[in-house]
C-alpha positions as a LaTeX table, in Angstrom:
\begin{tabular}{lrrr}
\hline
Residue & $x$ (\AA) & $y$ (\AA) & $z$ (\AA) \\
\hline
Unk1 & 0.00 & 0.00 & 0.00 \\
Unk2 & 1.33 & 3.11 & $-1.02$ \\
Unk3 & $-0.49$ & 6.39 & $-0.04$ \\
Unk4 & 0.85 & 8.84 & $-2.21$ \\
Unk5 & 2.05 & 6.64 & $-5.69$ \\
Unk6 & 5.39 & 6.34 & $-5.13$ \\
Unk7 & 7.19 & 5.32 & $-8.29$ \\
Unk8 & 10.43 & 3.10 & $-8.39$ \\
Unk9 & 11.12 & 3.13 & $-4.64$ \\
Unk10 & 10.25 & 0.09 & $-2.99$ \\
Unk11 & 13.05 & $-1.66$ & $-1.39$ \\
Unk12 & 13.40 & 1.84 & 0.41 \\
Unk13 & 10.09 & 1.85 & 1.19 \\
Unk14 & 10.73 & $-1.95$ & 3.01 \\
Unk15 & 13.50 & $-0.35$ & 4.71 \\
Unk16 & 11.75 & 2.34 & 6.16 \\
Unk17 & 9.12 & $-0.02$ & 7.50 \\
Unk18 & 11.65 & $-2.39$ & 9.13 \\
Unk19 & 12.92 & 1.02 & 10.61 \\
Unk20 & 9.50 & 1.72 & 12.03 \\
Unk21 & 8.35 & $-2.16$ & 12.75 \\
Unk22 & 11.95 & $-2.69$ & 14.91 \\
Unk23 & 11.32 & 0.83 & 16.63 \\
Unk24 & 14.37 & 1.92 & 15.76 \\
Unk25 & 13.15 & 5.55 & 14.82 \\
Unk26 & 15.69 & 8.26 & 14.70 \\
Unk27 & 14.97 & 11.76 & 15.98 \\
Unk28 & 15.95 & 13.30 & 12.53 \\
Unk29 & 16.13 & 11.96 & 8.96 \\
Unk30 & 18.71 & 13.50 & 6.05 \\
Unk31 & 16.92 & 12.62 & 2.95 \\
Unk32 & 18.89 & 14.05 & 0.35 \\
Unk33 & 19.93 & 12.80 & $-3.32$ \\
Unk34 & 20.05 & 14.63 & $-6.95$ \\
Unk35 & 15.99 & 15.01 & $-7.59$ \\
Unk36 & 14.16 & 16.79 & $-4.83$ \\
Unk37 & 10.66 & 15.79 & $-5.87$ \\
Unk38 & 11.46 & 12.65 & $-5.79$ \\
Unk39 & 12.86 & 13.16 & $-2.15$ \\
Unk40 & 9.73 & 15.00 & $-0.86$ \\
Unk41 & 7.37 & 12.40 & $-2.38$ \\
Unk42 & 9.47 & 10.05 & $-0.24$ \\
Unk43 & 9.78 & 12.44 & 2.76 \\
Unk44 & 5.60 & 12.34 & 2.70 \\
Unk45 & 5.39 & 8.74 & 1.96 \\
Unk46 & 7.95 & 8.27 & 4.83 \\
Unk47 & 5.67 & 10.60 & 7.36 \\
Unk48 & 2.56 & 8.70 & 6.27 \\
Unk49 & 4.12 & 5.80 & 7.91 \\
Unk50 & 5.19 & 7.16 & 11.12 \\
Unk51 & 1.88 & 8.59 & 11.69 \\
Unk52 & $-0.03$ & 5.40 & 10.43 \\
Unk53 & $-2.15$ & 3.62 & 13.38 \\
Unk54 & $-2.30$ & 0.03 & 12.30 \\
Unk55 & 0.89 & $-1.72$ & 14.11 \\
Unk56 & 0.91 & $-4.40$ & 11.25 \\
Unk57 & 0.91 & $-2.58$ & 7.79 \\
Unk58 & 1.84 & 0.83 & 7.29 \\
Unk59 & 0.95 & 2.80 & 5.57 \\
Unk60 & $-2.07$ & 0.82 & 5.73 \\
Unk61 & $-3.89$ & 2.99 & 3.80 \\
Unk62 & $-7.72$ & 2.83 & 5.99 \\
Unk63 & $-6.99$ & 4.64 & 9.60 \\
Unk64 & $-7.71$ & 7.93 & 10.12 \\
Unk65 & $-4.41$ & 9.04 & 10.10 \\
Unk66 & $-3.40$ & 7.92 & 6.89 \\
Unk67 & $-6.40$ & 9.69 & 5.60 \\
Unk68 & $-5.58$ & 13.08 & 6.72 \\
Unk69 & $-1.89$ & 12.42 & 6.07 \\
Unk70 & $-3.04$ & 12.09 & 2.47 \\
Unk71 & $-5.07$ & 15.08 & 1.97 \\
Unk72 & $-1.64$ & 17.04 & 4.11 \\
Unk73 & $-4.31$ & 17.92 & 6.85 \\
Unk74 & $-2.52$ & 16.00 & 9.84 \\
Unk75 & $-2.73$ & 17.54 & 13.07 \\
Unk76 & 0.93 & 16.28 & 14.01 \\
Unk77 & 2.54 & 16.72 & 10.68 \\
Unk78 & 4.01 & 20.13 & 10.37 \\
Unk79 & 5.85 & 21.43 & 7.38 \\
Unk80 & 8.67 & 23.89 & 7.20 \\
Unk81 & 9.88 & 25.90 & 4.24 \\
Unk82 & 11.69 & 28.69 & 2.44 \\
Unk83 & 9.26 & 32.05 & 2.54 \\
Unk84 & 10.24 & 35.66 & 0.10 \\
Unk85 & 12.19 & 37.50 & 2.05 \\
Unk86 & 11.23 & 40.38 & 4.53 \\
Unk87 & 12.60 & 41.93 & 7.60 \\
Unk88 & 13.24 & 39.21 & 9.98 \\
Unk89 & 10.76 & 39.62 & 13.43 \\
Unk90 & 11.97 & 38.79 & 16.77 \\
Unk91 & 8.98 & 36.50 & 17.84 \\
Unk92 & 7.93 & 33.54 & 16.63 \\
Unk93 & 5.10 & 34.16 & 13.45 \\
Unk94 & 6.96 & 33.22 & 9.95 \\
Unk95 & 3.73 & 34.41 & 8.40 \\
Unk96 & 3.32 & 38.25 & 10.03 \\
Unk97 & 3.50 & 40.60 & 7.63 \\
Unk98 & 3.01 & 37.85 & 5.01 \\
Unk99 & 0.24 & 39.52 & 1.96 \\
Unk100 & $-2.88$ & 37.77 & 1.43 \\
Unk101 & $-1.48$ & 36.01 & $-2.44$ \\
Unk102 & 1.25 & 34.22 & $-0.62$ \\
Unk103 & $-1.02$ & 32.25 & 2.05 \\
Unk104 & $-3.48$ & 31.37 & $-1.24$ \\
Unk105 & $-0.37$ & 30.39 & $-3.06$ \\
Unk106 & 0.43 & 28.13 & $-0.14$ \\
Unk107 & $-2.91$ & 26.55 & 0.50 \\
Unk108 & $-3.05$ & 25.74 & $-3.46$ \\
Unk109 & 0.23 & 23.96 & $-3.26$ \\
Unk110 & $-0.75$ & 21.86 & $-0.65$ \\
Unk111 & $-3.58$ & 21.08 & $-2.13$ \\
Unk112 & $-1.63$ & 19.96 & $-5.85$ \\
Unk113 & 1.12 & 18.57 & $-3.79$ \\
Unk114 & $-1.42$ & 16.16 & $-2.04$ \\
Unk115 & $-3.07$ & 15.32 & $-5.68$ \\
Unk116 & 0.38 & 14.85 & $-7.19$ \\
Unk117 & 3.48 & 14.36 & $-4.57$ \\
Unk118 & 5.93 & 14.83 & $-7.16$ \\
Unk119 & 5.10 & 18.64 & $-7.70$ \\
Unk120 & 8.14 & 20.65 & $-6.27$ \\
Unk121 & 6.95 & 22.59 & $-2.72$ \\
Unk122 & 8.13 & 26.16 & $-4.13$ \\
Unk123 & 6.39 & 29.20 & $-2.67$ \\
Unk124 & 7.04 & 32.13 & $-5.66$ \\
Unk125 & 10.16 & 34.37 & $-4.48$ \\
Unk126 & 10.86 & 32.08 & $-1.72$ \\
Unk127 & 14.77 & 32.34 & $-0.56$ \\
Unk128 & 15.14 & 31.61 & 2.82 \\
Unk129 & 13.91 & 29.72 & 6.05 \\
Unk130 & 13.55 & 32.48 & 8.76 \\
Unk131 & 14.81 & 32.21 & 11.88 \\
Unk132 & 10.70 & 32.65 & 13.12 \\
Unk133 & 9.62 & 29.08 & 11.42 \\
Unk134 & 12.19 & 27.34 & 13.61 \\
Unk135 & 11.05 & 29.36 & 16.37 \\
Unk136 & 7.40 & 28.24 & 15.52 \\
Unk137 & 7.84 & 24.99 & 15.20 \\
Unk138 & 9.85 & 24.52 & 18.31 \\
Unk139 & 6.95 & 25.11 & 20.49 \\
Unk140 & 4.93 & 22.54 & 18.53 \\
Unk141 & 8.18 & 19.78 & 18.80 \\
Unk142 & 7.87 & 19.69 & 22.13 \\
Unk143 & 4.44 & 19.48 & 22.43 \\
Unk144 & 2.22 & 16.15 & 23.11 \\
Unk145 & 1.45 & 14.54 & 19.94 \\
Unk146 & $-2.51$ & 14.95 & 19.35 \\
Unk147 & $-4.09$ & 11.70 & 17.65 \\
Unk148 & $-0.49$ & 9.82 & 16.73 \\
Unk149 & 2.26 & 8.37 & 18.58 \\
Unk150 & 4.57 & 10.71 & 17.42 \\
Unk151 & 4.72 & 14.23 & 15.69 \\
Unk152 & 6.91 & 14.71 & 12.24 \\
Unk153 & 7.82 & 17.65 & 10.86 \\
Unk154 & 9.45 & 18.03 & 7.25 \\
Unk155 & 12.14 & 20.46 & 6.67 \\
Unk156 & 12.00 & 21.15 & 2.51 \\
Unk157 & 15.14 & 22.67 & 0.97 \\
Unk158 & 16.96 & 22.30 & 4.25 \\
Unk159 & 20.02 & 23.97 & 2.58 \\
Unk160 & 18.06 & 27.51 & 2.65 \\
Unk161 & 17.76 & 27.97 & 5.91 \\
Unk162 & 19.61 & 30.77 & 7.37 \\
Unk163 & 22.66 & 31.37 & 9.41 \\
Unk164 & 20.25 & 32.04 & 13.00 \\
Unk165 & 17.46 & 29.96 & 11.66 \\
Unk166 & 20.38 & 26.43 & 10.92 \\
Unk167 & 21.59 & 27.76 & 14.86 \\
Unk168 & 18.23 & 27.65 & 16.35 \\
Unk169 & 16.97 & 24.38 & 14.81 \\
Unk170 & 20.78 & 22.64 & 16.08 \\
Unk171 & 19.70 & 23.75 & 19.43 \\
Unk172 & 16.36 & 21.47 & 19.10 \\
Unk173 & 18.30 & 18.03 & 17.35 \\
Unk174 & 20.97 & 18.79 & 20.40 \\
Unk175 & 17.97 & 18.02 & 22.45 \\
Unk176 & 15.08 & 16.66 & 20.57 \\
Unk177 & 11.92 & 16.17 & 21.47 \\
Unk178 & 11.28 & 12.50 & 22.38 \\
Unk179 & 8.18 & 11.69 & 20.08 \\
Unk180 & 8.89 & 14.43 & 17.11 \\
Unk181 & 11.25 & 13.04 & 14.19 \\
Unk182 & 12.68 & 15.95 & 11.49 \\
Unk183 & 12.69 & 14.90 & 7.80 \\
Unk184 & 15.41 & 16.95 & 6.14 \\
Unk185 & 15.23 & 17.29 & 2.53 \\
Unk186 & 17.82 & 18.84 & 0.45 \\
Unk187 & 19.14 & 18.25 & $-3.12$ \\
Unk188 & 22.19 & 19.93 & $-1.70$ \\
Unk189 & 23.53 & 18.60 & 1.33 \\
Unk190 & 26.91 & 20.18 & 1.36 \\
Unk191 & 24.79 & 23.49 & 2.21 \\
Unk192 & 23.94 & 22.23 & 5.14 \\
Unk193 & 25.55 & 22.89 & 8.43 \\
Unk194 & 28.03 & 20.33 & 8.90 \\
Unk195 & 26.42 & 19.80 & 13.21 \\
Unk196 & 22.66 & 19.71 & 11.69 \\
Unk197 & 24.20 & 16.81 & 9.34 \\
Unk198 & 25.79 & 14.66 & 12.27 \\
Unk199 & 22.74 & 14.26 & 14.03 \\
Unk200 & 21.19 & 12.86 & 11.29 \\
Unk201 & 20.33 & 9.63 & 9.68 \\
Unk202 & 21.13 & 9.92 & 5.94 \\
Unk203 & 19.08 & 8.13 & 3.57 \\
Unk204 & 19.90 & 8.64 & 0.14 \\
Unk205 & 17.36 & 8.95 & $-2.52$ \\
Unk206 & 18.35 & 7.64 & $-5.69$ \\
Unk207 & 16.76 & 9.29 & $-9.13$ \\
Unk208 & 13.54 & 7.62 & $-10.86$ \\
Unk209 & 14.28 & 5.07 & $-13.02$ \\
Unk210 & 14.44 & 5.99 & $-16.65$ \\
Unk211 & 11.40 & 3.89 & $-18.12$ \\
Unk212 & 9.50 & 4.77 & $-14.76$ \\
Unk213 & 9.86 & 8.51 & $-15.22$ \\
Unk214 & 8.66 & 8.05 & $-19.14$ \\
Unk215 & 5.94 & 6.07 & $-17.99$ \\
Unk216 & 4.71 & 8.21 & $-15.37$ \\
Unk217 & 4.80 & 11.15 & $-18.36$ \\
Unk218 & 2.52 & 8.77 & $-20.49$ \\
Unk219 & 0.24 & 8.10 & $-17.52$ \\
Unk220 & 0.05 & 12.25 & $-17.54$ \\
Unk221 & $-0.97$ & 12.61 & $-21.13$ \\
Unk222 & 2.32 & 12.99 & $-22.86$ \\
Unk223 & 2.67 & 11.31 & $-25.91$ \\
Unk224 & 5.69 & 8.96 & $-26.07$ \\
Unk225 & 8.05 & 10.97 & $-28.22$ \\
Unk226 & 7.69 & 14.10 & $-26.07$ \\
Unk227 & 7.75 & 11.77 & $-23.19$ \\
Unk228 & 11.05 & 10.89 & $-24.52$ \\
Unk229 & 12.38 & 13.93 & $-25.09$ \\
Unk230 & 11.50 & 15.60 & $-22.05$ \\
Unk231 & 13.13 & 12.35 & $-20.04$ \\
Unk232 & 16.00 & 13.23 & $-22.10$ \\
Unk233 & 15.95 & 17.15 & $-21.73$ \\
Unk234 & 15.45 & 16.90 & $-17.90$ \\
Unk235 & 18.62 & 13.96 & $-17.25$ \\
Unk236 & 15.81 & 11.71 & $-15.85$ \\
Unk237 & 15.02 & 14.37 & $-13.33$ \\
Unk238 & 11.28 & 14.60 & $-12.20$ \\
Unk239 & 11.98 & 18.11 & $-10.70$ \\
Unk240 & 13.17 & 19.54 & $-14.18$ \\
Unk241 & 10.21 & 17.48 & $-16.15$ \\
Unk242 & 8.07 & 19.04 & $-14.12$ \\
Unk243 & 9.56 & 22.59 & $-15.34$ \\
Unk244 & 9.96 & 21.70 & $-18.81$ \\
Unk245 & 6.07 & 21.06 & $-19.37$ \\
Unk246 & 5.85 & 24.64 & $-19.11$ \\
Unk247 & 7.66 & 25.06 & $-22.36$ \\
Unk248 & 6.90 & 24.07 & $-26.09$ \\
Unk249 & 9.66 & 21.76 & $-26.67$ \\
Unk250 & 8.80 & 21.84 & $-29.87$ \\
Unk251 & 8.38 & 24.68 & $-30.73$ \\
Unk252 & 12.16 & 25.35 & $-29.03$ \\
Unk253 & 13.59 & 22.83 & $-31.18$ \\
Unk254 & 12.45 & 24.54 & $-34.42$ \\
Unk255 & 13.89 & 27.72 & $-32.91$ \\
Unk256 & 17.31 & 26.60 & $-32.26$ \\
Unk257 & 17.19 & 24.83 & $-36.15$ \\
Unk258 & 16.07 & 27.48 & $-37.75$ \\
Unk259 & 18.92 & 29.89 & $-35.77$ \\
Unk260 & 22.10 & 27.28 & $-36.92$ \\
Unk261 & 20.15 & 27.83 & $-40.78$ \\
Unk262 & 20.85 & 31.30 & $-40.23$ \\
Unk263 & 24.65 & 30.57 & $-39.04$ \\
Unk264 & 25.26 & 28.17 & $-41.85$ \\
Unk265 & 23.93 & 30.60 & $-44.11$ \\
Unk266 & 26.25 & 33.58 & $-42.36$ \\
Unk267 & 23.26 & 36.09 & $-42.94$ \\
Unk268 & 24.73 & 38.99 & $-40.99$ \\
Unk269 & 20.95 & 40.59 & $-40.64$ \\
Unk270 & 19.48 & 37.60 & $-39.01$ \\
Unk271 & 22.09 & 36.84 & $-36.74$ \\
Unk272 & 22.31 & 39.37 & $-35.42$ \\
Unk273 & 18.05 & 39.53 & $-34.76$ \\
Unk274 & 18.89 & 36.35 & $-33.40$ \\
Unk275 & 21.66 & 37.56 & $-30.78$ \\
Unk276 & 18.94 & 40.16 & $-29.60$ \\
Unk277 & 16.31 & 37.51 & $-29.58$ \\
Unk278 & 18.53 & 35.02 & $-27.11$ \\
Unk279 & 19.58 & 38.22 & $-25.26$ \\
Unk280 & 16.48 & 39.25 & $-24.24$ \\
Unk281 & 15.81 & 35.15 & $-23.37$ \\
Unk282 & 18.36 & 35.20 & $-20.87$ \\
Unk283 & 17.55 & 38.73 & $-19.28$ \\
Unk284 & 13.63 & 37.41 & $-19.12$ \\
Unk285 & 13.36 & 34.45 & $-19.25$ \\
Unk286 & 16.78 & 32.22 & $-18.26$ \\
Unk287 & 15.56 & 28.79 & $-18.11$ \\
Unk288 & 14.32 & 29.17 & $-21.82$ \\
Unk289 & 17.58 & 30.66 & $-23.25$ \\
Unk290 & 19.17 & 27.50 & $-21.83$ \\
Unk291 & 17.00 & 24.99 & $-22.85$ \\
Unk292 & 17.86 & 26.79 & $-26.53$ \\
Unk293 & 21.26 & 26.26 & $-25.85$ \\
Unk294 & 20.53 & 22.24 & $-25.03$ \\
Unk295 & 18.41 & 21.96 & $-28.18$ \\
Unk296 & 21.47 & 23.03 & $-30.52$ \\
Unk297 & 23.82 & 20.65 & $-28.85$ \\
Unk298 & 21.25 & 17.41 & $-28.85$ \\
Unk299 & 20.93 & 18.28 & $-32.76$ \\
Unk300 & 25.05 & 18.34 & $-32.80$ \\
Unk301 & 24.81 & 14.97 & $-30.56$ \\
Unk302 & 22.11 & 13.85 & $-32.84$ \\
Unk303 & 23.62 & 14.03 & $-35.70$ \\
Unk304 & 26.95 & 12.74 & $-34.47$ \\
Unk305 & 25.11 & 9.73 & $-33.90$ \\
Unk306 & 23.33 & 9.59 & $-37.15$ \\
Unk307 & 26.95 & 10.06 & $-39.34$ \\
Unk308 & 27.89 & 6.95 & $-37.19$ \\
Unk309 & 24.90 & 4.95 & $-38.09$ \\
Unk310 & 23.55 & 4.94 & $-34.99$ \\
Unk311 & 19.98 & 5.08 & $-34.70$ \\
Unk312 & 19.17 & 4.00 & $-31.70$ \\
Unk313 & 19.82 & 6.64 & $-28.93$ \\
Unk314 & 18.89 & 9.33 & $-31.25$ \\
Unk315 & 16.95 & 12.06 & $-29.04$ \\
Unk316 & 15.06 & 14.22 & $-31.18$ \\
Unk317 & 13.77 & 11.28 & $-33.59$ \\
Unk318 & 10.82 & 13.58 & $-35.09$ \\
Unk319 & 13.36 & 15.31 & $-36.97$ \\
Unk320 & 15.34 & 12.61 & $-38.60$ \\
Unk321 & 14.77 & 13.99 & $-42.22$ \\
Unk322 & 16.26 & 17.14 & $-41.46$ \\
Unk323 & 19.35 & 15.72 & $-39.51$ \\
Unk324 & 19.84 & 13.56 & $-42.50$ \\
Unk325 & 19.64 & 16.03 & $-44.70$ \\
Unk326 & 22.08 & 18.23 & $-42.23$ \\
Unk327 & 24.82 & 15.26 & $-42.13$ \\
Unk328 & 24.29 & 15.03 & $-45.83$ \\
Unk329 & 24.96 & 19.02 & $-46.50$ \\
Unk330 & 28.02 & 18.98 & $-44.15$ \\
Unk331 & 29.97 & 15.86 & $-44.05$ \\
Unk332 & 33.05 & 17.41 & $-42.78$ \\
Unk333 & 31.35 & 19.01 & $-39.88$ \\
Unk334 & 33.36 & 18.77 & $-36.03$ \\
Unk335 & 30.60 & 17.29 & $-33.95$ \\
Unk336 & 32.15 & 17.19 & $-30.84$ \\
Unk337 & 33.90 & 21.20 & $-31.87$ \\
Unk338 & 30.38 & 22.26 & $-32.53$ \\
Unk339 & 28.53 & 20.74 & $-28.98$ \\
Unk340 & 31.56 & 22.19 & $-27.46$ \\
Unk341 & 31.13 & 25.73 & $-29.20$ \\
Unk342 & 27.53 & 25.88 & $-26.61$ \\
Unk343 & 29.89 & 25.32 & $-23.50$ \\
Unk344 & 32.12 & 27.61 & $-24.23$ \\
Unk345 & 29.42 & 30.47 & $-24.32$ \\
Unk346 & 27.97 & 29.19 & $-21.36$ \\
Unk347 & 31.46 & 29.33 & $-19.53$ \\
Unk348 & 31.69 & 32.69 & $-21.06$ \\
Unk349 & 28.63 & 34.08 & $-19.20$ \\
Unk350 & 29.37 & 32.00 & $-16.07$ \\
Unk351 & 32.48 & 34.53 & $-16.59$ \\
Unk352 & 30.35 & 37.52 & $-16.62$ \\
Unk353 & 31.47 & 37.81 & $-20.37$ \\
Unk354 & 29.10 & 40.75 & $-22.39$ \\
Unk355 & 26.48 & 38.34 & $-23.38$ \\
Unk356 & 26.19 & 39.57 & $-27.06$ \\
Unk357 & 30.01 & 38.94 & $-27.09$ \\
Unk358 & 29.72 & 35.16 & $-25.88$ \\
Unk359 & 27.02 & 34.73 & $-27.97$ \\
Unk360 & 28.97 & 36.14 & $-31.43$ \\
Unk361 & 31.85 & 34.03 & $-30.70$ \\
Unk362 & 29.60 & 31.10 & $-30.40$ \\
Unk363 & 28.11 & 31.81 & $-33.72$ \\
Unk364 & 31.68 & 32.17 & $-34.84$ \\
Unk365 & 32.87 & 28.89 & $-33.85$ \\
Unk366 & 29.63 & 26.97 & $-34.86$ \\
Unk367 & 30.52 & 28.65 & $-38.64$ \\
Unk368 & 33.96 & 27.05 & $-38.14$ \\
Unk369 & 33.24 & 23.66 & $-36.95$ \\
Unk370 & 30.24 & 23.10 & $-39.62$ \\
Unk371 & 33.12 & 22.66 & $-42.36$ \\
Unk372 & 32.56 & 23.03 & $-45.49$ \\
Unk373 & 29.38 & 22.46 & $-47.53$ \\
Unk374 & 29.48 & 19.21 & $-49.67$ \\
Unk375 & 28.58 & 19.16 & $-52.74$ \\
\hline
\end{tabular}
């Protein structure tokens, strides 16, 4: 029984139970790994357990704990998280001064993240964990569970929390409560202070499996080619899928084909519309201007593979003609000059390089490493 569809997981999941079923519970709980929806769809799987009533299955599914863990409506699960930023009170209310569109925001993320676990907890502007929240839920830590055994609290992005607010919560796993246990989620533990770390368990959460994740994209509506690509696009990553859907893949593909015609072609007019273009990507709209930049080096990868004769692992397979007809036009072209041409504008701007400068010399180095036209 799984309340929350947990894909790919189970011999965790077994191990989590023999935790519980031995009562060998830890106070707090690292769960960290690569993909953070995947570790908070854990993380609430994990907490559905703990607070489960039946003493033979968990979660069983039927009790009433499991039902309000499942709708997020449990009286001793808590949740903590990164909030926008504001001037930092000295009491204990995260949420003072907090405007009426963030609370809504919250209560509708709740509500999709109990529908769907795998939707990232991300409240809009969010940067921090204030000192308050830890503050906040200190009083409830230490207070008598009210229908379980035991009180959990989840910690998401565990890494954000600041310099007072990783100080205070030490204080409480120096001297926990005796029926709270912290889950800790972070898909960057090395943020985290190295004392909050040592009193932890660590469980590592290893990344969906790759005909799971495409699966789970089918079971959403996605036809299998996209469901493909978007596997491919996101490195098997649920959190980045999850991002991507937001974006006409296709319709970015066509872009970044259409801009290495204009390259090949050297037409001065329309590269140089299609500098401005990617500059005013990156200034509005950054995760877009680099999934452009990942489009031109899968067709470069692409058609690497297709010059080989290999067919197989080919990632954008809807546009086979035109790859064909690319490896056909350019026979002498550098595939692995050409992928490299993208990283060395992205270094560029990781350099604080003039954008329109990075760009130009990538344009100038894709003209290179195309070779010449065959005949």
């Amino acid at each position: 029984m799984s309340l929350f569809n947990i894909l790919d997981n189970e011999e965790l999941l077994n191990k989590f139970k023999i935790i519980i079923f031995s009562k060998r519970i830890s106070n707090a709980y690292l769960l960290h790994g690569k993909d953070i929806s995947n570790i908070e769809a854990i993380a609430l799987e994990f907490a559905g357990m703990l607070l489960c009533e039946n003493n033979e299955s968990t979660p069983c599914g039927l009790c009433e704990s499991c039902t309000r863990v499942k709708y997020l409506e449990h009286p001793d699960l808590d949740f903590v998280y990164p909030l926008p930023k504001r001037e930092e009170s000295p009491g204990d209310d995260p949420f003072k001064g907090v405007s009426n569109r963030i609370f809504d925001e919250i209560e509708s993320i709740l509500r999709e993240k109990a529908v769907d676990p795998y939707k990232k907890f991300q409240v809009t502007n969010a940067r921090s964990i204030p000192i308050s929240f830890i503050r906040m839920i200190r009083k409830r830590a230490y207070l008598k569970p009210q229908e379980s055994s035991r009180r959990v609290v989840i910690v998401f992005d565990a890494h954000n929390l600041t310099e007072q607010g990783s100080n205070a919560f030490l204080k409480i796993l120096e001297e926990p409560p005796p029926d709270t246990t912290f889950l800790i989620l972070s898909d960057h533990p090395e943020m985290i202070l190295p004392t909050i770390k040592s009193r932890c368990q660590h469980v590592y959460i290893p990344s969906i499996n790759h005909e799971v994740l495409i699966s789970k994209l089918r079971d959403m509506g996605i036809e299998e080619a996209m469901a493909n690509i978007l596997a491919r696009f996101s490195e098997y990553n649920i959190t980045q899928v999850y991002e991507l859907i937001n974006y006409n893949i296709t319709d970015l593909v066509n872009y970044s084909i259409n801009l290495l015609i204009s390259v090949a072609k050297w037409d001065k007019v329309e590269i140089k519309e299609r500098i401005n273009e990617l500059v005013d990507y990156y200034k509005r709209d950054r995760k877009k201007f680099f999934l452009i930049m990942k489009c031109i080096q899968f067709w470069f990868r692409d058609a690497t593979l297709l010059s080989r004769g290999i067919m197989e692992d080919i990632i954008l397979a809807d546009k086979i003609d035109r790859l064909e007809k690319f490896v056909k036009n350019y026979p002498f072209f550098n595939g692995e000059g050409l992928y490299k041409a993208v990283d060395n504008c992205i270094d560029l701007l990781k350099s604080n390089v003039y954008i329109n400068v990075a760009l130009m010399n990538m344009m100038f180095e894709i003209k290179e490493k195309l070779g010449r036209k065959g005949k």
